[in-house]
Short mmCIF file of C-alpha atoms in Angstrom, two decimals:
data_model
loop_
_atom_site.label_atom_id
_atom_site.label_comp_id
_atom_site.label_asym_id
_atom_site.label_seq_id
_atom_site.Cartn_x
_atom_site.Cartn_y
_atom_site.Cartn_z
CA MET A 1 27.66 -25.28 -75.75
CA GLU A 2 29.47 -28.16 -74.09
CA ARG A 3 27.30 -30.83 -72.30
CA ASN A 4 27.77 -31.65 -68.62
CA ARG A 5 29.49 -35.15 -68.52
CA ASP A 6 28.31 -35.85 -65.08
CA LEU A 7 24.49 -36.03 -66.37
CA PRO A 8 23.18 -39.18 -68.05
CA ASP A 9 21.98 -38.59 -71.72
CA PHE A 10 18.20 -38.70 -72.00
CA GLU A 11 17.73 -37.48 -75.47
CA HIS A 12 17.30 -41.08 -76.98
CA ILE A 13 14.49 -41.78 -74.51
CA GLU A 14 11.10 -41.14 -75.87
CA ASN A 15 7.46 -41.78 -74.55
CA PRO A 16 4.67 -41.25 -76.63
CA ASP A 17 2.10 -41.37 -73.92
CA ALA A 18 3.77 -38.33 -72.19
CA ARG A 19 2.15 -35.02 -73.20
CA HIS A 20 2.19 -31.38 -72.26
CA GLU A 21 -0.29 -28.51 -72.65
CA HIS A 22 -0.14 -26.69 -76.00
CA LYS A 23 -2.12 -23.80 -74.47
CA ASP A 24 -1.56 -21.98 -71.25
CA ILE A 25 -5.12 -21.08 -70.57
CA ASN A 26 -8.57 -21.47 -72.07
CA PHE A 27 -9.66 -17.82 -72.72
CA ARG A 28 -13.13 -18.67 -73.61
CA GLY A 29 -13.94 -20.70 -70.44
CA LEU A 30 -12.29 -17.88 -68.33
CA ALA A 31 -14.33 -15.11 -69.86
CA LYS A 32 -17.63 -17.11 -69.48
CA PHE A 33 -16.84 -17.71 -65.80
CA ALA A 34 -15.98 -14.06 -65.32
CA ILE A 35 -19.22 -12.87 -66.98
CA ALA A 36 -21.06 -15.46 -65.00
CA PHE A 37 -19.46 -14.25 -61.79
CA ILE A 38 -20.41 -10.46 -62.40
CA VAL A 39 -23.95 -11.30 -63.52
CA ALA A 40 -24.39 -13.37 -60.30
CA GLY A 41 -22.98 -10.59 -58.23
CA ILE A 42 -25.38 -8.14 -59.91
CA VAL A 43 -28.31 -10.34 -59.29
CA ILE A 44 -27.42 -10.96 -55.61
CA HIS A 45 -27.06 -7.27 -54.84
CA LEU A 46 -30.31 -6.52 -56.43
CA LEU A 47 -32.04 -9.43 -54.67
CA LEU A 48 -30.53 -8.21 -51.27
CA TRP A 49 -31.68 -4.51 -52.12
CA PHE A 50 -35.28 -5.62 -52.63
CA VAL A 51 -35.23 -7.74 -49.47
CA PHE A 52 -33.83 -4.97 -47.40
CA GLY A 53 -36.45 -2.60 -48.86
CA TYR A 54 -39.27 -5.08 -48.23
CA PHE A 55 -38.16 -5.55 -44.46
CA ARG A 56 -37.46 -1.81 -44.06
CA GLY A 57 -41.17 -0.72 -44.51
CA PRO A 58 -42.84 -2.50 -41.51
CA GLU A 59 -39.66 -1.83 -39.30
CA ALA A 60 -39.86 1.82 -40.18
CA ALA A 61 -43.51 2.13 -39.07
CA ARG A 62 -42.78 0.44 -35.85
CA ALA A 63 -39.79 2.49 -34.91
CA PRO A 64 -40.24 5.28 -32.22
CA GLU A 65 -39.80 8.82 -33.13
CA PRO A 66 -36.32 10.07 -33.21
CA SER A 67 -35.46 11.74 -29.90
CA LEU A 68 -35.93 15.43 -29.85
CA ALA A 69 -32.86 17.75 -30.04
CA VAL A 70 -32.42 20.39 -27.37
CA GLU A 71 -32.94 23.99 -28.41
CA VAL A 72 -30.35 26.29 -26.93
CA GLU A 73 -29.82 29.92 -27.92
CA GLY A 74 -31.57 29.25 -31.33
CA ARG A 75 -29.40 26.20 -32.08
CA ARG A 76 -30.46 22.56 -32.09
CA LEU A 77 -28.16 20.55 -30.02
CA PRO A 78 -28.00 16.65 -30.03
CA PRO A 79 -29.30 14.75 -27.06
CA GLU A 80 -26.69 14.11 -24.19
CA PRO A 81 -23.95 13.15 -23.98
CA ARG A 82 -22.57 15.64 -26.46
CA LEU A 83 -18.95 15.83 -27.89
CA GLN A 84 -16.80 18.67 -27.00
CA THR A 85 -16.97 21.54 -29.31
CA THR A 86 -13.99 23.47 -28.14
CA PRO A 87 -11.46 20.83 -26.58
CA VAL A 88 -8.53 22.93 -26.51
CA GLN A 89 -10.29 25.75 -24.53
CA ASP A 90 -11.86 23.32 -22.28
CA LEU A 91 -8.39 21.70 -21.44
CA ALA A 92 -6.98 25.13 -20.89
CA ARG A 93 -9.83 25.99 -18.50
CA VAL A 94 -9.27 22.63 -16.60
CA ARG A 95 -5.58 23.28 -16.26
CA ALA A 96 -6.07 26.84 -15.04
CA ALA A 97 -8.44 25.74 -12.42
CA GLU A 98 -6.00 22.98 -11.29
CA GLU A 99 -3.16 25.46 -11.17
CA GLU A 100 -5.25 27.84 -9.16
CA MET A 101 -5.88 25.02 -6.71
CA LEU A 102 -2.28 24.11 -6.40
CA GLU A 103 -0.96 27.80 -6.21
CA GLY A 104 -3.67 29.58 -4.33
CA TYR A 105 -5.19 30.08 -0.93
CA GLY A 106 -8.81 28.76 -0.17
CA TRP A 107 -11.11 27.16 2.12
CA VAL A 108 -11.56 23.47 2.05
CA ASP A 109 -14.16 23.37 4.68
CA ARG A 110 -14.86 26.69 6.68
CA GLU A 111 -16.91 24.78 9.66
CA THR A 112 -13.70 22.82 10.38
CA GLY A 113 -11.34 25.55 9.60
CA THR A 114 -9.55 23.40 7.03
CA VAL A 115 -7.78 25.48 4.44
CA ARG A 116 -5.79 25.10 1.27
CA ILE A 117 -2.37 26.67 0.86
CA PRO A 118 0.03 26.81 -2.18
CA ILE A 119 1.84 23.56 -2.69
CA GLU A 120 5.24 25.45 -2.54
CA ARG A 121 4.24 26.83 0.80
CA ALA A 122 3.13 23.40 1.99
CA MET A 123 6.50 21.72 1.00
CA ASP A 124 8.44 24.43 2.81
CA LEU A 125 6.44 24.16 6.05
CA VAL A 126 6.98 20.24 5.75
CA ALA A 127 10.63 20.66 5.22
CA LYS A 128 11.02 22.95 8.19
CA GLU A 129 8.60 21.13 10.62
CA GLY A 130 8.36 17.56 9.23
CA LEU A 131 5.34 15.44 9.21
CA PRO A 132 3.15 14.89 12.18
CA VAL A 133 3.99 11.56 13.84
CA ARG A 134 1.64 9.31 15.81
CA ALA A 135 2.79 7.94 19.14
CA PRO A 136 3.91 4.29 18.56
CA ALA A 137 1.51 1.63 19.49
CA PRO A 138 2.39 -0.41 22.55
CA GLN A 139 3.90 -3.75 21.46
CA GLU A 140 2.61 -6.81 22.85
CA GLN A 141 4.92 -8.28 25.40
CA ALA A 142 6.44 -11.63 24.70
CA ARG A 143 4.86 -14.36 26.62
#
């Protein structure tokens, strides 16, 4: 192998005070640390388990009775608010009711004679007759 002529030659330089490590890692020290770490973790977990057990006793005695579940048709249901049991069917019912309101006739208020008509029919009426317009407000005269 040819030496690079641009670099200075350092092979003749020796420094007896400069040293390097002969081993990469102290395996015994690392093993002792790992064992101490695992033992400390186990001791801490056991200590916390006993402390939580100690505090759970008085707290459980003071805790109120759990809320009673509602009994419906022989089934015990959790207290309100409950999650939907059939969300797909519930959504289908809501959309069907909305569709019926948009596409069907019905009373909004019988006393005042307000009715609901299908949206298509309402758009046709607005297209033919236009929207009702209020009389313009009288403008203030310039002073």
